[in-house]
Amino acid sequence: MSELLQITFHDAVACISINRPAKRNALSDALVKALRDCFETLPESVKAVVLAGEGAHFCAGLDLAEMRERETGEAMHHSRMWHAAFERVQFGLVPVIVVLRGAVVGGGLELAAAAHIRVAEESAFYALPEGQRGLFVGGGGSVRISRLVGVAAMTDMMLTGRVLDARDGHRAGVSQYLVGDGEGMAKAMELARKVAANAPMTNYGVMHVLPRIADQSIQDGMITESLMAAVAVSDPDTRGRLLAFLDHKANKVQFKA
């Protein structure tokens, strides 16, 4: 795992960097499994993750050197292996902030879509070349990317090979933050430290419950929201924060654009 991923710890924030710069951080099976294992075994002290790629690119997608002919069942199980790994990112232990630079292509965009907050640098560009290669997305992109940019935009990218630059992608909804080249890691760390300071149960609700409420009917979503709100407010950590606020001992929340 250490050859494929570089992992450093900064207090409650873990920085995980894909370490295949010579391959533009393309996703091999070994790398996908390393990501799965890494996100499953984060230390309890970690409260947020920053995910990035070594070098000039986040991830250029599937390593085509590993492409080979597969029977239907084998190909399906391969896709499900990617699903399991990326689910550990989206529905894992802690929120994930991803830094996007250079190529964010194919499976790289699928991985980015599994994160909770996306910080893009000006160099980032997005593409889904599977359509031109006779393939279909297999890492959860049809579910996650279509929810970010919309089915119509994803259809265009897959059918025509359209490439979105960082600004087009930001307007389309790929990223929540757009910064200059070289500024992505600093912004991601700033956000990660804020996220790590939240009550863990609140972070859990945002990560695990909010996306499921979005898929429910209005009335089902309302009752799920009520249950999650009750769980969060009864958590000892939350009670301590509320008492500190009422006793004027809590830091004031700073609001800025």
CSV table of C-alpha atoms in Angstrom, one decimal:
chain,number,residue,atom,x,y,z
A,1,MET,CA,0.0,0.0,0.0
A,2,SER,CA,2.8,2.4,0.8
A,3,GLU,CA,4.1,2.3,-2.8
A,4,LEU,CA,0.7,3.2,-4.2
A,5,LEU,CA,-0.5,5.7,-1.6
A,6,GLN,CA,1.3,8.3,0.4
A,7,ILE,CA,-0.3,8.9,3.8
A,8,THR,CA,0.6,11.6,6.3
A,9,PHE,CA,-1.2,12.8,9.4
A,10,HIS,CA,-1.8,16.3,10.6
A,11,ASP,CA,-3.5,16.2,13.9
A,12,ALA,CA,-7.1,15.0,13.1
A,13,VAL,CA,-6.6,15.2,9.3
A,14,ALA,CA,-5.2,12.4,7.2
A,15,CYS,CA,-3.7,13.4,3.8
A,16,ILE,CA,-3.9,10.5,1.3
A,17,SER,CA,-2.2,10.9,-2.0
A,18,ILE,CA,-2.3,8.6,-5.0
A,19,ASN,CA,1.3,7.8,-5.8
A,20,ARG,CA,1.5,6.8,-9.5
A,21,PRO,CA,2.6,10.1,-11.1
A,22,ALA,CA,4.4,8.4,-14.0
A,23,LYS,CA,1.0,6.9,-15.0
A,24,ARG,CA,-0.9,10.2,-14.2
A,25,ASN,CA,-2.2,8.3,-11.1
A,26,ALA,CA,-4.2,5.9,-13.3
A,27,LEU,CA,-6.2,3.3,-11.3
A,28,SER,CA,-4.9,-0.2,-11.3
A,29,ASP,CA,-6.8,-3.0,-9.5
A,30,ALA,CA,-4.1,-2.9,-6.8
A,31,LEU,CA,-4.5,0.8,-6.3
A,32,VAL,CA,-8.3,0.5,-6.1
A,33,LYS,CA,-7.9,-2.2,-3.4
A,34,ALA,CA,-5.3,-0.1,-1.6
A,35,LEU,CA,-7.8,2.8,-1.5
A,36,ARG,CA,-10.5,0.5,-0.1
A,37,ASP,CA,-8.2,-1.0,2.6
A,38,CYS,CA,-6.9,2.5,3.5
A,39,PHE,CA,-10.3,4.0,4.0
A,40,GLU,CA,-11.5,1.0,5.9
A,41,THR,CA,-8.7,1.1,8.4
A,42,LEU,CA,-8.3,4.8,9.3
A,43,PRO,CA,-7.2,5.4,12.9
A,44,GLU,CA,-9.9,6.6,15.3
A,45,SER,CA,-7.9,9.8,15.7
A,46,VAL,CA,-8.7,10.8,12.1
A,47,LYS,CA,-11.8,13.0,11.7
A,48,ALA,CA,-11.4,14.1,8.1
A,49,VAL,CA,-9.4,13.1,5.0
A,50,VAL,CA,-7.8,15.2,2.2
A,51,LEU,CA,-7.4,13.0,-0.9
A,52,ALA,CA,-5.1,14.2,-3.7
A,53,GLY,CA,-2.8,12.9,-6.4
A,54,GLU,CA,1.0,13.1,-6.6
A,55,GLY,CA,2.3,15.2,-9.5
A,56,ALA,CA,0.4,17.3,-12.0
A,57,HIS,CA,-2.7,15.2,-12.2
A,58,PHE,CA,-5.4,13.9,-9.8
A,59,CYS,CA,-6.2,10.7,-11.7
A,60,ALA,CA,-6.4,9.8,-15.4
A,61,GLY,CA,-8.9,7.0,-14.8
A,62,LEU,CA,-8.5,3.3,-15.5
A,63,ASP,CA,-5.0,2.1,-16.3
A,64,LEU,CA,-5.6,0.8,-19.8
A,65,ALA,CA,-2.5,-1.4,-19.5
A,66,GLU,CA,-4.7,-3.6,-17.3
A,67,MET,CA,-7.5,-3.8,-19.8
A,68,ARG,CA,-8.1,-7.4,-21.0
A,69,GLU,CA,-11.0,-9.4,-22.3
A,70,ARG,CA,-13.4,-10.5,-19.5
A,71,GLU,CA,-16.4,-12.7,-19.5
A,72,THR,CA,-19.7,-10.9,-18.6
A,73,GLY,CA,-19.7,-12.2,-15.0
A,74,GLU,CA,-16.1,-11.4,-14.4
A,75,ALA,CA,-16.5,-7.9,-15.7
A,76,MET,CA,-19.5,-7.3,-13.4
A,77,HIS,CA,-17.6,-8.5,-10.4
A,78,HIS,CA,-14.7,-6.2,-11.4
A,79,SER,CA,-17.1,-3.2,-11.5
A,80,ARG,CA,-18.5,-4.2,-8.1
A,81,MET,CA,-15.0,-4.3,-6.7
A,82,TRP,CA,-14.6,-0.6,-7.7
A,83,HIS,CA,-18.1,0.1,-6.2
A,84,ALA,CA,-17.0,-1.4,-2.9
A,85,ALA,CA,-13.8,0.7,-2.8
A,86,PHE,CA,-15.5,4.0,-3.7
A,87,GLU,CA,-18.3,3.3,-1.3
A,88,ARG,CA,-15.6,3.3,1.5
A,89,VAL,CA,-14.9,6.9,0.4
A,90,GLN,CA,-18.5,8.1,0.3
A,91,PHE,CA,-20.0,6.1,3.1
A,92,GLY,CA,-16.8,5.6,5.2
A,93,LEU,CA,-15.7,6.7,8.6
A,94,VAL,CA,-15.0,10.4,8.0
A,95,PRO,CA,-15.7,13.2,5.5
A,96,VAL,CA,-13.4,13.4,2.5
A,97,ILE,CA,-12.2,16.6,0.8
A,98,VAL,CA,-10.5,15.9,-2.6
A,99,VAL,CA,-8.0,18.2,-4.5
A,100,LEU,CA,-8.5,18.1,-8.2
A,101,ARG,CA,-5.8,19.2,-10.6
A,102,GLY,CA,-4.9,18.2,-14.1
A,103,ALA,CA,-6.6,15.1,-15.5
A,104,VAL,CA,-9.7,14.1,-13.6
A,105,VAL,CA,-10.8,11.6,-16.2
A,106,GLY,CA,-13.0,8.4,-16.3
A,107,GLY,CA,-12.5,6.5,-13.1
A,108,GLY,CA,-10.7,9.5,-11.7
A,109,LEU,CA,-13.9,11.5,-12.0
A,110,GLU,CA,-15.9,8.6,-10.5
A,111,LEU,CA,-13.5,8.6,-7.5
A,112,ALA,CA,-13.7,12.4,-7.1
A,113,ALA,CA,-17.5,12.2,-7.2
A,114,ALA,CA,-17.4,9.8,-4.2
A,115,ALA,CA,-15.8,12.5,-2.0
A,116,HIS,CA,-17.9,15.0,0.0
A,117,ILE,CA,-16.2,18.2,-0.9
A,118,ARG,CA,-14.3,18.9,-4.2
A,119,VAL,CA,-11.7,21.6,-4.4
A,120,ALA,CA,-10.6,22.2,-8.1
A,121,GLU,CA,-7.5,24.0,-9.2
A,122,GLU,CA,-7.5,26.0,-12.5
A,123,SER,CA,-5.6,23.2,-14.3
A,124,ALA,CA,-8.3,20.6,-13.7
A,125,PHE,CA,-10.2,19.1,-16.6
A,126,TYR,CA,-12.9,16.5,-16.7
A,127,ALA,CA,-13.8,13.9,-19.3
A,128,LEU,CA,-15.6,10.5,-19.7
A,129,PRO,CA,-13.8,8.9,-22.6
A,130,GLU,CA,-15.5,5.5,-22.1
A,131,GLY,CA,-18.0,6.2,-24.9
A,132,GLN,CA,-15.2,6.5,-27.5
A,133,ARG,CA,-13.6,3.3,-26.2
A,134,GLY,CA,-16.6,1.1,-26.4
A,135,LEU,CA,-16.9,1.1,-22.6
A,136,PHE,CA,-19.4,2.2,-20.0
A,137,VAL,CA,-18.7,3.7,-16.6
A,138,GLY,CA,-18.2,1.0,-14.0
A,139,GLY,CA,-17.1,2.8,-10.8
A,140,GLY,CA,-20.4,4.3,-9.8
A,141,GLY,CA,-20.2,7.3,-12.2
A,142,SER,CA,-23.7,6.7,-13.6
A,143,VAL,CA,-25.1,7.3,-10.1
A,144,ARG,CA,-22.7,9.9,-8.6
A,145,ILE,CA,-21.6,12.0,-11.6
A,146,SER,CA,-25.1,12.3,-13.0
A,147,ARG,CA,-26.2,13.7,-9.7
A,148,LEU,CA,-23.4,16.3,-9.7
A,149,VAL,CA,-23.7,17.6,-13.3
A,150,GLY,CA,-27.1,16.2,-14.4
A,151,VAL,CA,-27.9,13.4,-16.8
A,152,ALA,CA,-27.9,15.6,-19.8
A,153,ALA,CA,-24.4,16.9,-19.2
A,154,MET,CA,-23.1,13.4,-18.5
A,155,THR,CA,-24.7,12.1,-21.6
A,156,ASP,CA,-23.0,14.8,-23.7
A,157,MET,CA,-19.6,14.0,-22.2
A,158,MET,CA,-20.0,10.3,-22.8
A,159,LEU,CA,-21.5,10.5,-26.3
A,160,THR,CA,-19.3,13.2,-27.8
A,161,GLY,CA,-16.1,13.1,-25.6
A,162,ARG,CA,-16.6,16.6,-24.5
A,163,VAL,CA,-14.0,17.9,-22.1
A,164,LEU,CA,-14.9,20.4,-19.4
A,165,ASP,CA,-12.2,22.7,-18.1
A,166,ALA,CA,-12.0,23.7,-14.4
A,167,ARG,CA,-14.4,26.7,-14.8
A,168,ASP,CA,-16.9,24.8,-17.0
A,169,GLY,CA,-16.8,21.9,-14.5
A,170,HIS,CA,-17.3,24.3,-11.6
A,171,ARG,CA,-20.3,25.8,-13.2
A,172,ALA,CA,-21.7,22.4,-14.0
A,173,GLY,CA,-21.4,21.3,-10.3
A,174,VAL,CA,-18.3,19.1,-10.2
A,175,SER,CA,-16.5,21.3,-7.7
A,176,GLN,CA,-17.7,23.4,-4.7
A,177,TYR,CA,-14.5,25.4,-4.6
A,178,LEU,CA,-12.3,26.7,-7.5
A,179,VAL,CA,-8.8,28.0,-6.6
A,180,GLY,CA,-5.6,28.9,-8.5
A,181,ASP,CA,-3.0,26.3,-9.4
A,182,GLY,CA,-1.0,25.2,-6.4
A,183,GLU,CA,-3.6,26.5,-4.0
A,184,GLY,CA,-5.8,23.4,-3.7
A,185,MET,CA,-4.1,21.6,-0.9
A,186,ALA,CA,-4.0,24.7,1.4
A,187,LYS,CA,-7.8,25.2,0.8
A,188,ALA,CA,-8.5,21.5,1.3
A,189,MET,CA,-6.6,21.5,4.6
A,190,GLU,CA,-8.4,24.6,5.8
A,191,LEU,CA,-11.8,22.9,5.0
A,192,ALA,CA,-10.7,19.6,6.5
A,193,ARG,CA,-9.7,21.2,9.8
A,194,LYS,CA,-13.2,22.9,10.0
A,195,VAL,CA,-14.9,19.6,9.2
A,196,ALA,CA,-12.8,17.7,11.8
A,197,ALA,CA,-13.9,20.1,14.5
A,198,ASN,CA,-17.6,19.2,13.9
A,199,ALA,CA,-19.5,16.9,16.2
A,200,PRO,CA,-18.9,13.4,14.8
A,201,MET,CA,-22.6,12.5,14.8
A,202,THR,CA,-23.4,15.6,12.7
A,203,ASN,CA,-20.7,14.6,10.2
A,204,TYR,CA,-22.1,11.1,10.1
A,205,GLY,CA,-25.6,12.4,9.4
A,206,VAL,CA,-24.4,14.6,6.6
A,207,MET,CA,-22.3,11.7,5.1
A,208,HIS,CA,-24.6,8.8,5.5
A,209,VAL,CA,-28.2,10.1,5.9
A,210,LEU,CA,-28.4,13.3,3.8
A,211,PRO,CA,-27.7,11.5,0.5
A,212,ARG,CA,-30.3,8.8,1.3
A,213,ILE,CA,-32.9,11.4,2.3
A,214,ALA,CA,-32.3,13.0,-1.2
A,215,ASP,CA,-33.4,9.7,-2.8
A,216,GLN,CA,-36.5,9.4,-0.6
A,217,SER,CA,-40.0,10.7,-1.1
A,218,ILE,CA,-40.7,14.0,0.7
A,219,GLN,CA,-42.6,12.4,3.6
A,220,ASP,CA,-40.1,9.6,4.0
A,221,GLY,CA,-37.3,12.1,3.9
A,222,MET,CA,-39.0,14.2,6.6
A,223,ILE,CA,-39.3,11.2,9.1
A,224,THR,CA,-35.8,10.2,8.4
A,225,GLU,CA,-34.6,13.7,9.0
A,226,SER,CA,-36.5,13.8,12.4
A,227,LEU,CA,-34.9,10.5,13.4
A,228,MET,CA,-31.4,11.8,12.5
A,229,ALA,CA,-32.0,15.1,14.3
A,230,ALA,CA,-33.1,13.2,17.4
A,231,VAL,CA,-29.9,11.1,17.3
A,232,ALA,CA,-27.6,14.0,16.8
A,233,VAL,CA,-29.1,16.2,19.5
A,234,SER,CA,-28.9,13.4,22.1
A,235,ASP,CA,-25.3,12.7,21.4
A,236,PRO,CA,-23.1,13.6,24.4
A,237,ASP,CA,-20.7,15.6,22.3
A,238,THR,CA,-23.6,17.7,21.0
A,239,ARG,CA,-25.0,18.3,24.5
A,240,GLY,CA,-21.6,19.5,25.6
A,241,ARG,CA,-21.4,21.9,22.7
A,242,LEU,CA,-24.9,23.3,23.4
A,243,LEU,CA,-24.1,23.8,27.0
A,244,ALA,CA,-20.9,25.6,26.1
A,245,PHE,CA,-22.9,27.9,23.8
A,246,LEU,CA,-25.6,28.6,26.4
A,247,ASP,CA,-22.9,29.4,29.0
A,248,HIS,CA,-21.2,31.7,26.5
A,249,LYS,CA,-18.1,29.6,26.5
A,250,ALA,CA,-18.2,28.5,22.9
A,251,ASN,CA,-16.3,30.2,20.1
A,252,LYS,CA,-18.6,32.3,17.9
A,253,VAL,CA,-19.3,30.9,14.4
A,254,GLN,CA,-17.8,33.1,11.8
A,255,PHE,CA,-19.9,33.6,8.6
A,256,LYS,CA,-18.2,34.6,5.4
A,257,ALA,CA,-18.7,33.9,1.7
